[in-house]
Tab-separated table of C-alpha atoms and ligand atoms in Angstrom:
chain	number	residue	atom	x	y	z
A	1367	UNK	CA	-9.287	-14.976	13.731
A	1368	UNK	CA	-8.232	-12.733	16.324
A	1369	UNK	CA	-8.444	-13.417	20.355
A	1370	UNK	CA	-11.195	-10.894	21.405
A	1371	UNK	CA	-12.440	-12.559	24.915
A	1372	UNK	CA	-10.621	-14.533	27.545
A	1373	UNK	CA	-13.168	-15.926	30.210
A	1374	UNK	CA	-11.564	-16.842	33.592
A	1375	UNK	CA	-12.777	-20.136	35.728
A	1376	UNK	CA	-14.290	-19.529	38.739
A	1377	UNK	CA	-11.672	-20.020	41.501
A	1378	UNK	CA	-9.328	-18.104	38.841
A	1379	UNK	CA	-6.855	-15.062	40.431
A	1380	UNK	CA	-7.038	-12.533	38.039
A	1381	UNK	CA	-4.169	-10.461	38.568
A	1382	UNK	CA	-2.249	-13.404	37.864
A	1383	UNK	CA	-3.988	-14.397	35.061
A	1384	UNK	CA	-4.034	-10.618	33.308
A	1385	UNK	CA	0.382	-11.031	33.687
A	1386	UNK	CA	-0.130	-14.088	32.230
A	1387	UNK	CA	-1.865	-12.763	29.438
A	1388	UNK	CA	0.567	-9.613	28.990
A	1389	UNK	CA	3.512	-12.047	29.062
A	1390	UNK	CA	1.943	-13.637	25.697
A	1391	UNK	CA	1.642	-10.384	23.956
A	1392	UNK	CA	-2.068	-9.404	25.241
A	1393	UNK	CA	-3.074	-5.936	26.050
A	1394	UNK	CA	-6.343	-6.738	28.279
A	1395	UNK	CA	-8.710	-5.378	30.224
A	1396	UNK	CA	-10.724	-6.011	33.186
A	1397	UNK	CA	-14.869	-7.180	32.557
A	1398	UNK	CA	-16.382	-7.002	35.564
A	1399	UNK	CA	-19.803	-9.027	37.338
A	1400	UNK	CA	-22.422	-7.137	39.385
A	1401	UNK	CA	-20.186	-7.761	42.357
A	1402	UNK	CA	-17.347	-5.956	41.033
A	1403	UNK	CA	-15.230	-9.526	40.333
A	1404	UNK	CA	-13.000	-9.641	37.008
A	1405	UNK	CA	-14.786	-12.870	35.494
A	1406	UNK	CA	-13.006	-12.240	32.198
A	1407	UNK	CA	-10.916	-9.912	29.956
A	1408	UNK	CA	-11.461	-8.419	26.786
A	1409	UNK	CA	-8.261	-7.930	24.400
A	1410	UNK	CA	-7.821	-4.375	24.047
A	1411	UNK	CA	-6.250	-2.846	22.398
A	1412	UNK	CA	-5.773	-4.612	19.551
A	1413	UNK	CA	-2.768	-7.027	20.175
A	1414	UNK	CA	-0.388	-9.229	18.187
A	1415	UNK	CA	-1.863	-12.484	17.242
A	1416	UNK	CA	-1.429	-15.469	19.771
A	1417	UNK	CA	-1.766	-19.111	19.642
A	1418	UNK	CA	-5.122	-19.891	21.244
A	1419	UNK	CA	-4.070	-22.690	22.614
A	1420	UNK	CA	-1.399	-21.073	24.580
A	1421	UNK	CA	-3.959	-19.092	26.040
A	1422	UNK	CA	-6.170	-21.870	26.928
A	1423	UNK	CA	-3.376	-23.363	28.328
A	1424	UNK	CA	-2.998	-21.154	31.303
A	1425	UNK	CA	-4.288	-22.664	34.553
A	1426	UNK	CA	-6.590	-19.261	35.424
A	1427	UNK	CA	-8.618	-19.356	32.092
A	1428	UNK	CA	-11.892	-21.293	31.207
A	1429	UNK	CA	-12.136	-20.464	27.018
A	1430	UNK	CA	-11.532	-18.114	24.769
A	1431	UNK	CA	-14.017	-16.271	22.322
A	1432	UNK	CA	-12.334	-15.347	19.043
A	1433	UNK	CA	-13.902	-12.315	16.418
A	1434	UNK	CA	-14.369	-13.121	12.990
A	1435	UNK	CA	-12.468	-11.174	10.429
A	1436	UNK	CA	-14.278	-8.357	8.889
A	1437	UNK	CA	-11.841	-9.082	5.730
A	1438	UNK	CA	-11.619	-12.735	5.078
A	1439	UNK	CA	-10.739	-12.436	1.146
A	1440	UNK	CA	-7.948	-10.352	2.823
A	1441	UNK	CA	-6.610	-12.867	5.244
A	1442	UNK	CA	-6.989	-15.532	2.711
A	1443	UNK	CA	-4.138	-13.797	0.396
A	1444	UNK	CA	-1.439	-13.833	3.157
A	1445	UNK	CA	2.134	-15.024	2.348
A	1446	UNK	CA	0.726	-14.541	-1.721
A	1447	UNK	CA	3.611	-12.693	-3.561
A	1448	UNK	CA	1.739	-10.814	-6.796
A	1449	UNK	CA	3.495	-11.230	-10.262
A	1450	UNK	CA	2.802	-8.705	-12.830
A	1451	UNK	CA	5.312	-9.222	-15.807
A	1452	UNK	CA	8.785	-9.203	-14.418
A	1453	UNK	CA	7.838	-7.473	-11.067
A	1454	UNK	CA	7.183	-9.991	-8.133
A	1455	UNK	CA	5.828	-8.439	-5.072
A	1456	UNK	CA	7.074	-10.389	-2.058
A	1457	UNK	CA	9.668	-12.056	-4.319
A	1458	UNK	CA	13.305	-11.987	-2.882
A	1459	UNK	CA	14.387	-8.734	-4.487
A	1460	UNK	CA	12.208	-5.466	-3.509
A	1461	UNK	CA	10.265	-4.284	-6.717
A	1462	UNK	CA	10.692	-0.479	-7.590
A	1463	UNK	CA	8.172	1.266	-9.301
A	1464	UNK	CA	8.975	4.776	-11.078
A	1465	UNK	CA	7.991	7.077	-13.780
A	1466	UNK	CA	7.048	10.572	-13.955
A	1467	UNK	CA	4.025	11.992	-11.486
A	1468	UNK	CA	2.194	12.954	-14.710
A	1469	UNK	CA	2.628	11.785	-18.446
A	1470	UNK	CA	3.599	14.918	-20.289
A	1471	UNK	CA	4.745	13.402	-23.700
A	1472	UNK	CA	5.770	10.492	-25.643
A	1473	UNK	CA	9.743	11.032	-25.687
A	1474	UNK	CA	9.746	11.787	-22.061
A	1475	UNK	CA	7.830	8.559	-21.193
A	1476	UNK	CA	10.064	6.479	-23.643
A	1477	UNK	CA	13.541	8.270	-21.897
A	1478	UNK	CA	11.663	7.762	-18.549
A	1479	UNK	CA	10.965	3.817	-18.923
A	1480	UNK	CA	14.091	3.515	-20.211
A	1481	UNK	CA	15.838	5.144	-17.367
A	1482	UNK	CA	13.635	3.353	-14.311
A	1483	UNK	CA	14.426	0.105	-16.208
A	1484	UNK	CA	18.270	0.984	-16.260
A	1485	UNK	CA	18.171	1.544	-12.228
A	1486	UNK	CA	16.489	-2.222	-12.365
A	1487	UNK	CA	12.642	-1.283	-11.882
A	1488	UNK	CA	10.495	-3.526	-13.013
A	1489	UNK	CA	7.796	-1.158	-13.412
A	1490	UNK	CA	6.368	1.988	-14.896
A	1491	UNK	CA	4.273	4.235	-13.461
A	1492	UNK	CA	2.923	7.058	-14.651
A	1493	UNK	CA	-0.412	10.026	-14.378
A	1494	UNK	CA	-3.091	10.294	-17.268
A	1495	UNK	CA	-5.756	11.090	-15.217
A	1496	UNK	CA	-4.696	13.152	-12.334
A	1497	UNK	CA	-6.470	13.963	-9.205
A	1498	UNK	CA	-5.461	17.712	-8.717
A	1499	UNK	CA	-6.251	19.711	-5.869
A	1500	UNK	CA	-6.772	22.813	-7.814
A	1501	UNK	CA	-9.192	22.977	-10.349
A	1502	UNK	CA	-6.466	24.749	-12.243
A	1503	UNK	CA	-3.779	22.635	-12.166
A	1504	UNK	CA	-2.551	19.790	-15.028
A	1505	UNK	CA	-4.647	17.084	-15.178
A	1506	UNK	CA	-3.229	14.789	-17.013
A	1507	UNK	CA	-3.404	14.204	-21.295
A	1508	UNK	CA	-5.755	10.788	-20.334
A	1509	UNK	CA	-6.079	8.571	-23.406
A	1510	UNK	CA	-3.187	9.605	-25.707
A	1511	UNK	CA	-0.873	9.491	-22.110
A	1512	UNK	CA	-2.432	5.784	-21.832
A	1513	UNK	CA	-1.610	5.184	-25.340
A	1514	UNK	CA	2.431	6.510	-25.304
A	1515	UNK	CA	2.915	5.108	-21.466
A	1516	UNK	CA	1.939	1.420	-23.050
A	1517	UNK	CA	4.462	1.714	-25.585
A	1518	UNK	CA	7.076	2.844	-23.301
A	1519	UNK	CA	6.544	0.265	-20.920
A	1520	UNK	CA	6.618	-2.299	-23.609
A	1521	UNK	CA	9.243	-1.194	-25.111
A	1522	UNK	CA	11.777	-2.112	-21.650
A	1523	UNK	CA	9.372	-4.948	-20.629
A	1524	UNK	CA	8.119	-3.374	-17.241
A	1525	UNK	CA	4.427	-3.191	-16.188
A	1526	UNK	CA	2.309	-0.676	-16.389
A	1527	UNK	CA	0.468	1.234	-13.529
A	1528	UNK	CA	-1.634	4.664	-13.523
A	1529	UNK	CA	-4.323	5.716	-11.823
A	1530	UNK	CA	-7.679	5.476	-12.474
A	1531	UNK	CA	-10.019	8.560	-10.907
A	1532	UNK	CA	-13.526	7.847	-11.911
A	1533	UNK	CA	-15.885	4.745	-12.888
A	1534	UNK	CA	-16.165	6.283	-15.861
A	1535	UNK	CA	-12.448	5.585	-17.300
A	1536	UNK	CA	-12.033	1.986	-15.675
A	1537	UNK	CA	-12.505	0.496	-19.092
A	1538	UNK	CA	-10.186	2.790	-21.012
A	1539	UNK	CA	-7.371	2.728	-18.166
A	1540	UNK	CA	-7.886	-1.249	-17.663
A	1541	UNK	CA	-7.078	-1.723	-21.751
A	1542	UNK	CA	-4.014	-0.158	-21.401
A	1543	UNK	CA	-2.743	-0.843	-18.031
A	1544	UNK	CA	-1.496	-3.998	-16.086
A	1545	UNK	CA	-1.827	-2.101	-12.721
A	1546	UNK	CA	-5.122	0.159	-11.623
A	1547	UNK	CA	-4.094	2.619	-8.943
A	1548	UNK	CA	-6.566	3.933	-6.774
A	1549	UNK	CA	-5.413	7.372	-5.248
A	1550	UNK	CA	-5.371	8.347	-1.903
A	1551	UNK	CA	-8.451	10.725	-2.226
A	1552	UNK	CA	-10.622	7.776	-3.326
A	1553	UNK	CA	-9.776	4.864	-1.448
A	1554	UNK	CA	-12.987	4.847	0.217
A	1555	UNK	CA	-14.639	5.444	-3.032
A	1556	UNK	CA	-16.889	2.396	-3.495
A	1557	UNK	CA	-18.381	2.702	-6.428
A	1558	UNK	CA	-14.616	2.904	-7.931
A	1559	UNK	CA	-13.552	0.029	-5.820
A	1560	UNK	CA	-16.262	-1.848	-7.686
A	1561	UNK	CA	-15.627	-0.974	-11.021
A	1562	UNK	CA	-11.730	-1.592	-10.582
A	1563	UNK	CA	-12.500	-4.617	-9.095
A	1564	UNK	CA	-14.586	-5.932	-11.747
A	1565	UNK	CA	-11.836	-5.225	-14.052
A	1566	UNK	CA	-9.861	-8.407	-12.458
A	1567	UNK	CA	-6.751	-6.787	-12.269
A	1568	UNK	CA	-4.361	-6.245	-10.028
A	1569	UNK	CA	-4.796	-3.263	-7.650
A	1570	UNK	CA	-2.567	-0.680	-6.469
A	1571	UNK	CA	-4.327	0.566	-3.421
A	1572	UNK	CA	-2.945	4.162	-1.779
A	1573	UNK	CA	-3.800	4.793	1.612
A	1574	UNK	CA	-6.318	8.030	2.196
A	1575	UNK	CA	-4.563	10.318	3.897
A	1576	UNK	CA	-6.598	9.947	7.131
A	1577	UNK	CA	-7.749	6.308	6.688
A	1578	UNK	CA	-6.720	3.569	9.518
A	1579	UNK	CA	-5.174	0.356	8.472
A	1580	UNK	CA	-8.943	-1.296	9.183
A	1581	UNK	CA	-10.314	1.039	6.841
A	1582	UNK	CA	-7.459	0.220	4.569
A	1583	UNK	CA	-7.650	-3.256	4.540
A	1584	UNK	CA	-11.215	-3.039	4.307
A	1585	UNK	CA	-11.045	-1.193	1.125
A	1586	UNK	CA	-9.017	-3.870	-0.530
A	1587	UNK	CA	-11.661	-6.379	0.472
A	1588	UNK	CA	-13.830	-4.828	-1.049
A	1589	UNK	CA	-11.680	-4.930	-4.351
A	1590	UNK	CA	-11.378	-8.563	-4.010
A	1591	UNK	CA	-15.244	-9.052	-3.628
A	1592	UNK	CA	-15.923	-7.345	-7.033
A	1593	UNK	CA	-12.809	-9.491	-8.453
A	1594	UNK	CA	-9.557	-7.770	-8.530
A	1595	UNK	CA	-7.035	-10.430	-8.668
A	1596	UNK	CA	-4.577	-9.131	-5.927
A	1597	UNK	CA	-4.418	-5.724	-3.967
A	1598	UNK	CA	-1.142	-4.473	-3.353
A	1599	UNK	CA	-1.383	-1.871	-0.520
A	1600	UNK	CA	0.635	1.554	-0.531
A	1601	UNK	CA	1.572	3.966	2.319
A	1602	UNK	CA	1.533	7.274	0.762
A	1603	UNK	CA	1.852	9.066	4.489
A	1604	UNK	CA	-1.116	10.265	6.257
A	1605	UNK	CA	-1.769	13.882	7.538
A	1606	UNK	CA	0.753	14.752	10.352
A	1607	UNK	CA	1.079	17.485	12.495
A	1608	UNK	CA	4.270	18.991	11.298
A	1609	UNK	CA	4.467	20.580	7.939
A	1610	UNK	CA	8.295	20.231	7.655
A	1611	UNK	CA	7.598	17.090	5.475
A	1612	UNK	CA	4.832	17.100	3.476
A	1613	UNK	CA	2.943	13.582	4.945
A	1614	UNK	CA	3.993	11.822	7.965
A	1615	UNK	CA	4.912	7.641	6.470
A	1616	UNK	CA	3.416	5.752	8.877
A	1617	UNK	CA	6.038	2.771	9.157
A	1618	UNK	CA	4.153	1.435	11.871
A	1619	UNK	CA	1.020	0.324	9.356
A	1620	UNK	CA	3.425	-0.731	6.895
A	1621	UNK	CA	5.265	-3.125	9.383
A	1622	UNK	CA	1.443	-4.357	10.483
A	1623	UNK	CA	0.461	-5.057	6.989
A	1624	UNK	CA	3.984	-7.064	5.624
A	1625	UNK	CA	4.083	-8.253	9.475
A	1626	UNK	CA	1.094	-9.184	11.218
A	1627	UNK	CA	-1.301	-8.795	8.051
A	1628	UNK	CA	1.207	-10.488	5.943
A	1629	UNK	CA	0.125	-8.547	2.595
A	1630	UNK	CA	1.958	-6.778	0.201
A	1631	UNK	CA	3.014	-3.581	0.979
A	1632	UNK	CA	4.626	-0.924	-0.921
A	1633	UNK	CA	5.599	2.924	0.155
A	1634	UNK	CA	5.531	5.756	-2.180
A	1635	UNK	CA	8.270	8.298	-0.298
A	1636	UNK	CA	7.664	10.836	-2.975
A	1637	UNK	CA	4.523	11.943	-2.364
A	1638	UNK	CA	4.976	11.616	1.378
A	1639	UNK	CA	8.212	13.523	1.443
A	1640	UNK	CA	7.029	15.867	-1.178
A	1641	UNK	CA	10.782	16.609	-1.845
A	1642	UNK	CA	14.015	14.726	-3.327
A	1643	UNK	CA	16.381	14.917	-1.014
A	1644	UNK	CA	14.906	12.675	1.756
A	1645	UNK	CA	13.397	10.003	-1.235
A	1646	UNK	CA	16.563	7.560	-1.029
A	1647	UNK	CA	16.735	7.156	2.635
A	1648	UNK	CA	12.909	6.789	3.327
A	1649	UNK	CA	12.879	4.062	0.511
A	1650	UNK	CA	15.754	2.626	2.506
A	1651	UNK	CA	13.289	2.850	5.655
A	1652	UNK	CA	10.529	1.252	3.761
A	1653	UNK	CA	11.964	-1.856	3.105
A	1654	UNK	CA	13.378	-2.241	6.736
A	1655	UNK	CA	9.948	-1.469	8.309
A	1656	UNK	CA	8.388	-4.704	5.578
A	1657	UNK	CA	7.837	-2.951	2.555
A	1658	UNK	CA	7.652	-4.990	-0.637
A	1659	UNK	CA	8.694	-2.412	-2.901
A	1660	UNK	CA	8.735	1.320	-3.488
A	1661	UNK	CA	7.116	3.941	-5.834
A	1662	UNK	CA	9.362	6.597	-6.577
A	1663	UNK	CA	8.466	9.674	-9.304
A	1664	UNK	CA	11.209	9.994	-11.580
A	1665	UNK	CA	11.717	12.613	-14.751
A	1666	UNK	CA	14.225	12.294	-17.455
A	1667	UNK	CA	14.148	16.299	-17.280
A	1668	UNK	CA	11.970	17.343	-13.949
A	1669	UNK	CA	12.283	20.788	-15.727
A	1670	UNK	CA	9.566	19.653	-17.896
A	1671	UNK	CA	7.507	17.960	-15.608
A	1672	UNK	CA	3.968	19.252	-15.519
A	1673	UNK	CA	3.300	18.440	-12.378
A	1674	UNK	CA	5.213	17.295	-9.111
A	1675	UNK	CA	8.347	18.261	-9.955
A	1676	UNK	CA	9.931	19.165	-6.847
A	1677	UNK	CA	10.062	15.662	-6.262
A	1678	UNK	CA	11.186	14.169	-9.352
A	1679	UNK	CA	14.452	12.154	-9.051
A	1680	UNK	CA	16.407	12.909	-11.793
A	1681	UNK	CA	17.593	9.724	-13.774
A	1682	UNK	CA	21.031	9.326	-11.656
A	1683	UNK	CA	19.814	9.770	-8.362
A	1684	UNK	CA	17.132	7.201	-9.543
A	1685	UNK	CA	20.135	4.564	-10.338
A	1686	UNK	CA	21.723	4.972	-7.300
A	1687	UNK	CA	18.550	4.223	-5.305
A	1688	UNK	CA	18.030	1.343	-7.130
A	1689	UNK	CA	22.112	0.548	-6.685
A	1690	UNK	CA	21.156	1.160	-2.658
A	1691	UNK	CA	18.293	-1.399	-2.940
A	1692	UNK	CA	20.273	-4.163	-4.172
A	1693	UNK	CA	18.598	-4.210	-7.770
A	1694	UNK	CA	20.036	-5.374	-11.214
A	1695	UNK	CA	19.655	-3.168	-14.001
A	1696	UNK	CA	17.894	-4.273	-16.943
A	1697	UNK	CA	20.057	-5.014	-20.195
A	1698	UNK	CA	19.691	-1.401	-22.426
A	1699	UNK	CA	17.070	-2.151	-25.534
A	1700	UNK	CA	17.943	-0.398	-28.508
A	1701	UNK	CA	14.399	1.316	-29.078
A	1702	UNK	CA	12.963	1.452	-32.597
A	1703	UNK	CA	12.450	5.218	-33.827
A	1704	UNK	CA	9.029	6.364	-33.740
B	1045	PEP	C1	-0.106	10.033	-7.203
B	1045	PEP	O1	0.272	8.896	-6.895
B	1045	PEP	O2	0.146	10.552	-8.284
B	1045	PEP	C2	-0.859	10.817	-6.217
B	1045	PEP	C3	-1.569	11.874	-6.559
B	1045	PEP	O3	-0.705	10.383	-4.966
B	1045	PEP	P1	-1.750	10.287	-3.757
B	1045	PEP	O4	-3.015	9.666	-4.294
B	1045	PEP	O5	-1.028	9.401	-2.805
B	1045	PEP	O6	-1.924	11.690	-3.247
B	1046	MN	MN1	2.728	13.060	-8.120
């Protein structure tokens, strides 16, 4: 719980108490009495969290009123790492998530798992069901793209993780997967975060591109009300003003979550950068801000990619990321021919 008000004694010298209160970490301001006297402070804006005690502690200040969370299942998961097959968020070793924006076909997924394993990710991730902003653009080959990505993933032991875009598909996407994402454009869908929570599994949760970090964290609470059995959070960048990069990553939020919130926080530099160049050194950035893990889009061939390509790291660049993040290669598995 979260200092909210600080009431001063009577005889207390207010100035001195509000430096007082700054020196702890606490951004304050003034509440005033009909006479125009500061009789207490309110913390605003939000500030770090500080012992209460330490407050109450100070000779100028009479109690402190605390706010309740508005996410306790949140709060409750701090300092929980989340374990899906080999990939342990909040483990020692960052996890790295890749795989190709979209599905396209079973030999690319195969040569796709097999490369992300090879630059030591633990997990797959790949689009059947794609959110598009054009009507017109690939949407992903849903079922049969569920269907190859399982085997793929199985095949070099790394979880699964795709999206899931509608109610409608939570069942289909929750058979195959280990991992429901929730995209960017719905994470303030609630019908969706009620169906994916019901599924009880694990939750990849994106940021929406305008959402604040309350908003964010609110949205995995309400996953873990319906039952998902962890929410790992994602920065995907939110909507900047300059359109030199494609999102603006928001390190601040991700250093507040793995920080303050103490969650498990991932950043997906792909879709925020939008191009491949910058991909290595914002994962780099990622981790340094508190970041868990990263979600990188990788192709064995981005010529073939149906969608995203621009972005795709190609499977070298993807193994020297992986090098850069201090990650062991899986072993190679000799896959069995189709
Ligand atoms: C994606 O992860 O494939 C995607 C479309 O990203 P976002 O929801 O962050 O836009
Ligand atoms: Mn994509």
């Amino acid at each position: 719980m979260t200092i909210r008000h600080i009431q001063l004694r009577p005889d207390a010298d207010p100035a001195r108490a509000r430096r007082a209160l700054g020196a702890l970490g606490l951004w304050t301001t003034p509440l005033l009495d009909a006479d125009g006297r500061t009789i207490a402070y309110t913390v605003d804006p939000p500030s770090p969290p500080v012992d209460p005690a330490a407050v109450t502690a100070l000779p100028d200040v009479a109690r402190v009123l605390r706010a309740q969370s508005p996410h306790p299942r949140v709060d409750a998961r701090a300092d929980t790492p989340v374990t899906v097959r080999r990939a342990h968020f909040g483990g020692p070793d960052p996890v790295l998530i890749a795989g190709p924006c979209s599905v396209d076909a079973p030999d690319t997924i195969h040569a796709a798992a097999a490369h992300a394993a090879a630059a030591g990710a633990t997990a797959l991730r790949g689009g059947a069901y794609k959110p598009r902003t054009s009507p017109y653009a690939f949407d992903g080959h849903g079922p049969d793209a569920l269907a190859w990505m399982r085997a793929a993933a199985d095949a070099h032991d790394l979880a699964m993780i795709t999206e899931v875009l509608s109610e409608h598909d939570v069942d289909c996407v929750a058979a195959a997967a280990d991992v429901l994402q929730i995209g960017s454009r719905n994470m303030q869908n609630y019908a969706l975060l009620r169906a994916a929570g019901q599924t009880g599994h694990p939750i990849l949760l994106k940021r929406g591109m305008a959402a604040t970090t309350d908003e964010w964290l609110l949205a995995g609470e309400h996953l873990l009300v319906h039952g998902a059995a962890a929410v790992i959070y994602c920065e995907r960048g939110v909507r900047g003003f300059d359109p030199a990069a494609r999102n603006l990553i928001d390190l601040g939020a991700v250093a507040l979550l793995a920080h303050a919130h103490r969650q498990p926080v991932i950043v997906d530099p792909s879709h925020a950068a939008g191009r491949r160049d910058l991909i290595a050194p914002l994962a780099r950035a990622a981790l340094a801000a508190g970041a868990c893990g990263v979600m990188i889009e990788s192709h064995p061939d981005p010529t073939r990619a149906l969608s995203d390509a621009p972005q795709a790291t190609d499977p070298h660049t993807l193994r020297a990321i992986g090098a850069a993040l201090g990650l062991t290669p899986a072993p190679p598995v000799r896959e069995v021919a189709r």
